[in-house]
CSV table of C-alpha atoms and ligand atoms in Angstrom, one decimal:
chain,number,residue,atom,x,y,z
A,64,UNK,CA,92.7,-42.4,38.3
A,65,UNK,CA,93.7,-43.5,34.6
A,66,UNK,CA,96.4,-46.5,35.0
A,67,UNK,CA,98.6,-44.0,32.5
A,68,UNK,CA,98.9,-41.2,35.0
A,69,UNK,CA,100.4,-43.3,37.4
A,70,UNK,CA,103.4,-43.7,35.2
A,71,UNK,CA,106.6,-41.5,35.6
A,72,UNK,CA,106.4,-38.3,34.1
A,73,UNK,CA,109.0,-39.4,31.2
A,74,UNK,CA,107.0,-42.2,30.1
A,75,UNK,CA,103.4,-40.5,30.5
A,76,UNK,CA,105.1,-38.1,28.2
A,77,UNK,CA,106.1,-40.6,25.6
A,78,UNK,CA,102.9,-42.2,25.7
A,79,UNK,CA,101.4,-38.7,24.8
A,80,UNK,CA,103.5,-38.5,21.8
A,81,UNK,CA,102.5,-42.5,20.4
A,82,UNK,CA,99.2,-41.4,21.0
A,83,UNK,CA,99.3,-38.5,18.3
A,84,UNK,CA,99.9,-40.7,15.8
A,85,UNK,CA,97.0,-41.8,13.5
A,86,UNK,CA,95.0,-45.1,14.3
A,87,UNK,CA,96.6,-45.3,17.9
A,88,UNK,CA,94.6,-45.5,20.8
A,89,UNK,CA,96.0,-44.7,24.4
A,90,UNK,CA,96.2,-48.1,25.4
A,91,UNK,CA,98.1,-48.7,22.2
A,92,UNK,CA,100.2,-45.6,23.1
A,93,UNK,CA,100.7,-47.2,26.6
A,94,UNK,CA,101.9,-50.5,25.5
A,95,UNK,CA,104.4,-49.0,22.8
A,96,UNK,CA,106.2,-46.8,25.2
A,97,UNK,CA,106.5,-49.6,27.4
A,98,UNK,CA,108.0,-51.5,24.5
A,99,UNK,CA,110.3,-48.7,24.1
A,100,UNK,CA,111.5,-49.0,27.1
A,101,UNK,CA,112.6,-52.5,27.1
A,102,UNK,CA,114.6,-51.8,24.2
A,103,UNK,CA,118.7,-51.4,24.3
A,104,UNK,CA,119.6,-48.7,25.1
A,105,UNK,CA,121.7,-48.1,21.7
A,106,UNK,CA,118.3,-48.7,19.8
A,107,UNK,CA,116.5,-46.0,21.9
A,108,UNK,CA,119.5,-43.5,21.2
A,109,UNK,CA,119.4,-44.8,17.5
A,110,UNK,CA,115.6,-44.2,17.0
A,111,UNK,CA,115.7,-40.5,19.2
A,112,UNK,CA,118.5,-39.6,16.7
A,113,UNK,CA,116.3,-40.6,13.5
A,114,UNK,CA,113.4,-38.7,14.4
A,115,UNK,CA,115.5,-35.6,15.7
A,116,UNK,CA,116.9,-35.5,12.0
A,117,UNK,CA,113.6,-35.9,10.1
A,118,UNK,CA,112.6,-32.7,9.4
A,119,UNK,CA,116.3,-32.0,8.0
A,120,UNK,CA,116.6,-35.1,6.2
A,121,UNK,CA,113.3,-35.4,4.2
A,122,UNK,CA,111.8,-32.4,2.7
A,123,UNK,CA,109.7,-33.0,-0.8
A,124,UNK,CA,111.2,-33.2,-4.5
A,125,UNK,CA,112.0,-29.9,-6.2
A,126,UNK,CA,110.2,-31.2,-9.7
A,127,UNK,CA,107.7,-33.3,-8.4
A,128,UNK,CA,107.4,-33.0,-4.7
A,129,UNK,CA,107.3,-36.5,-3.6
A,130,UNK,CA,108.9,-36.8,-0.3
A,131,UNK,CA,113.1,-37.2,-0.8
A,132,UNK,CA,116.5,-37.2,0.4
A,133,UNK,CA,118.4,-35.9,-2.6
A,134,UNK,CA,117.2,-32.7,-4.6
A,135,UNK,CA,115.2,-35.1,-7.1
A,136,UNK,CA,113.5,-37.9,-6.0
A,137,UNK,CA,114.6,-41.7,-7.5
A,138,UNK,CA,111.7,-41.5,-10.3
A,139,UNK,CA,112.6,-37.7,-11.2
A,140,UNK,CA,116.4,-39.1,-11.4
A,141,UNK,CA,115.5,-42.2,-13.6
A,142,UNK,CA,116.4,-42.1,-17.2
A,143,UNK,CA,114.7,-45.0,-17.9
A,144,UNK,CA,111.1,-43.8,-16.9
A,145,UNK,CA,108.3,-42.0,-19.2
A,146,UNK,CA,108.7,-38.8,-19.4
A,147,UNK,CA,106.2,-37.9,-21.3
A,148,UNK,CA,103.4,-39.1,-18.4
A,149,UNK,CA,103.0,-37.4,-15.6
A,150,UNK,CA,100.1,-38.9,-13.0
A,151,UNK,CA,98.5,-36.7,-10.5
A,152,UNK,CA,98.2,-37.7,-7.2
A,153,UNK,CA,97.4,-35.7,-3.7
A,154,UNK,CA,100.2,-37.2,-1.7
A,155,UNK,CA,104.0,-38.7,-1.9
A,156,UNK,CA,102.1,-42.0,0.2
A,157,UNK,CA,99.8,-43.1,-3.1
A,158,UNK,CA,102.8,-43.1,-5.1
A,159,UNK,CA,103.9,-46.3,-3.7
A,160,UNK,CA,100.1,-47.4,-4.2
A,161,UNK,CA,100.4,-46.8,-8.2
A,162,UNK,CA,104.2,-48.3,-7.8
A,163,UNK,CA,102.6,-51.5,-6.9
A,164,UNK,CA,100.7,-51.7,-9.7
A,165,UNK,CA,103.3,-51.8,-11.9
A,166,UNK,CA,100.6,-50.5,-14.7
A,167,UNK,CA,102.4,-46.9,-14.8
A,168,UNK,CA,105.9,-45.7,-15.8
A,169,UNK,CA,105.8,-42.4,-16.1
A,170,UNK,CA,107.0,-39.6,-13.7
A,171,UNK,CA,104.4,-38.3,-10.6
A,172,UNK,CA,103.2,-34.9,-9.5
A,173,UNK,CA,102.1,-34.3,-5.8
A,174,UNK,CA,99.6,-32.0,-5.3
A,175,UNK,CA,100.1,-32.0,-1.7
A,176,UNK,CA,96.5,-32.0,-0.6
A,177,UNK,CA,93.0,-31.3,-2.7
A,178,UNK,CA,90.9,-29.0,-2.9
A,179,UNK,CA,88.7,-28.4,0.1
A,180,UNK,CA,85.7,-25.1,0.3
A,181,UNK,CA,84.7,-26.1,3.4
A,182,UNK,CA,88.4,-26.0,5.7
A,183,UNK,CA,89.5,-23.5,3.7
A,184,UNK,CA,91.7,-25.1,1.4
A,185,UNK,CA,91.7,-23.7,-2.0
A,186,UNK,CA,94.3,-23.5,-5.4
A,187,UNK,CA,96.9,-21.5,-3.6
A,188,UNK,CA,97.2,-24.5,-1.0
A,189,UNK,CA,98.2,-26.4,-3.8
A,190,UNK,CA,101.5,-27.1,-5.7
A,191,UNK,CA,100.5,-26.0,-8.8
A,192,UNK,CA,103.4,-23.7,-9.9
A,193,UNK,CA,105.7,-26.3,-10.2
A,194,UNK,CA,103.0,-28.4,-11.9
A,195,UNK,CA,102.5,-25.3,-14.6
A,196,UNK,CA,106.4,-25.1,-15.1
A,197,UNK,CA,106.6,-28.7,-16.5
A,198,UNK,CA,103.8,-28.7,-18.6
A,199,UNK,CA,105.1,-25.4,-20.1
A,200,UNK,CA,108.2,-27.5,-20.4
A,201,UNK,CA,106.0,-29.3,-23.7
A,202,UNK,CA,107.7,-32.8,-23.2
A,203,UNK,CA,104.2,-34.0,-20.6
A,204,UNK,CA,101.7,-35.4,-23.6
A,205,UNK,CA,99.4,-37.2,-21.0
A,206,UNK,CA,98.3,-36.5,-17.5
A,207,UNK,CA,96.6,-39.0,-15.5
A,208,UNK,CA,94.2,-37.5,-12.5
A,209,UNK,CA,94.6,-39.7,-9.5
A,210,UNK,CA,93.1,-38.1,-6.9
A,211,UNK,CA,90.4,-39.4,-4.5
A,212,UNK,CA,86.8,-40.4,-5.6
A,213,UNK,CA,85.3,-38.4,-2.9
A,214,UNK,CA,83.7,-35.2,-2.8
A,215,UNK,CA,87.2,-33.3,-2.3
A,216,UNK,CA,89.3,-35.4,-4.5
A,217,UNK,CA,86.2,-34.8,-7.5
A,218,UNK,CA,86.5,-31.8,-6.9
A,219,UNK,CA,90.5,-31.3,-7.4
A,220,UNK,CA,90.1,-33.4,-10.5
A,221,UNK,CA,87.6,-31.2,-12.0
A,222,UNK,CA,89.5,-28.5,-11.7
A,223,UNK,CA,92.7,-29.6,-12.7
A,224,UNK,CA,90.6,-30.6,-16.2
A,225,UNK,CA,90.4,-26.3,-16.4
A,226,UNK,CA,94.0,-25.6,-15.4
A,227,UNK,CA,95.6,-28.4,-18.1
A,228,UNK,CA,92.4,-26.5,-20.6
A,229,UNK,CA,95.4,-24.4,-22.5
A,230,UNK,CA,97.9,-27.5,-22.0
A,231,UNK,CA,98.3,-30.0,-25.9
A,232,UNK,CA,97.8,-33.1,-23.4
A,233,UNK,CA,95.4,-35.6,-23.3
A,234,UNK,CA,93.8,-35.9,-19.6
A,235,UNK,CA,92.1,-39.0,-18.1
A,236,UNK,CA,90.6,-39.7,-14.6
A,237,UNK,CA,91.1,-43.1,-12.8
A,238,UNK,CA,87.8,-44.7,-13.0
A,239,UNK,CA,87.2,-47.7,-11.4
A,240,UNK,CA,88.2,-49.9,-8.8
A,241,UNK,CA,88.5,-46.7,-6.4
A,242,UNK,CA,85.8,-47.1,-4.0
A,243,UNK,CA,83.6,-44.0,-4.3
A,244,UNK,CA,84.0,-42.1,-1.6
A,245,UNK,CA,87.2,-43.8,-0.3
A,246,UNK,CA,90.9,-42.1,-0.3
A,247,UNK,CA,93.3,-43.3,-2.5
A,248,UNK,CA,96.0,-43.5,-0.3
A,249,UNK,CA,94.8,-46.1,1.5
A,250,UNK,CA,93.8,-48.5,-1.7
A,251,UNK,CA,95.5,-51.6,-2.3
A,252,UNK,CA,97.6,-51.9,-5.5
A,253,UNK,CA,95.5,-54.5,-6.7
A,254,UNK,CA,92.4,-52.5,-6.8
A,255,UNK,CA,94.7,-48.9,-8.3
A,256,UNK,CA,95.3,-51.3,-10.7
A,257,UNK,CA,91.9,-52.1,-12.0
A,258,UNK,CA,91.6,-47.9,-11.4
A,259,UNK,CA,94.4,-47.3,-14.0
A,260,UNK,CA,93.3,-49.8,-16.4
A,261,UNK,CA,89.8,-48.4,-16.4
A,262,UNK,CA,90.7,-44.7,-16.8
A,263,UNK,CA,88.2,-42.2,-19.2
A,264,UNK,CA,89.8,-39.4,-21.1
A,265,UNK,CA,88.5,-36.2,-19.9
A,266,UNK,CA,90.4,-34.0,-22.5
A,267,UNK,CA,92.6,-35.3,-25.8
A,268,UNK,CA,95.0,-32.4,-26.6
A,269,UNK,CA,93.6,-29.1,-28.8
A,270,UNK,CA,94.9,-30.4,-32.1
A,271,UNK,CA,92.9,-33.7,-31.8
B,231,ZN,ZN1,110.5,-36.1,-8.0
């Protein structure tokens, strides 16, 4: 019999949730429940409380859709950033990738996945309405595409070049530094940096 099932049924059960979560094993699920449980008791509460409230408490920008507490995020609420830039990204969790850069001051736009044939994903799983509304705005003059250099994230790219086509801004794609093949979520600032710095212009505006 597995050591786990020989746990209480309480603490099997919390191991079952720790082991949902990405990169953990179920000996890694098994030791944090049992770290859990040697925590005070006000922490536990504390913690149970947090994730109860979650759901309510973060829900994504209404401009940009980066994940929020307020009705803007922080960079759609600062007057001091670009606002003529707007950089492309698949989720809220590269915008603190292209943060640490420090390369980019402009204001974000999360896609909220990429484009994807083969599990069914297509344009409609995308945020692209809101996307459309700013750009018809007029103040965006340059869109940077930072989605993933694999197949998928190519893929997004590519077609976001054909949806900003009727659009007066000039379009470029991070080039390199991005590990072909690799998510961009899970770069390092360092190497985003060398991605942003190294970006080609796929499209200058229609009056160029
Ligand atoms: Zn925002």
């Amino acid at each position: 019999m597995p050591a786990a099932n020989m746990y209480p049924e309480a603490l099997k059960q919390a191991m079952q949730y720790f082991s949902r979560l990405p990169g953990v094993g179920r000996r890694s699920a098994e030791r944090m429940a049992l770290a859990v449980l040697e925590w005070p008791e006000e922490q536990c509460r504390q913690f149970g409380e947090l994730l109860r409230d979650l759901p309510k408490r973060i829900h994504p920008c209404r401009q940009c859709g980066n994940l929020t507490e307020s009705e803007l995020c922080p960079f759609c609420r600062d007057d001091t950033r670009q606002r003529d830039a707007l950089c492309i990204v698949e989720q809220a969790t590269q915008i603190p990738v292209i943060e640490g850069t420090g390369c980019f001051r402009g204001l974000y736009h999360v896609l909220g996945g990429k484009l994807s044939p083969l599990s069914g994903r297509g344009p409609e799983s995308l945020n692209l309405n809101m996307l459309r509304t700013r750009l018809e705005g007029g103040n965006i003059t340059e869109v940077i595409l930072a989605t993933s250099s694999d197949v998928e994230g190519e893929a997004t790219a590519s077609f976001l070049v054909q949806e900003l086509a009727p659009y007066s801004v000039t379009v470029s794609r991070i080039a390199f530094g991005v590990p072909v093949g690799s998510d961009v979520s899970y770069s390092d600032s360092a190497t985003m940096a060398m991605a942003l710095s190294g970006r080609r212009i796929v499209k200058r505006p229609d009056h160029d």
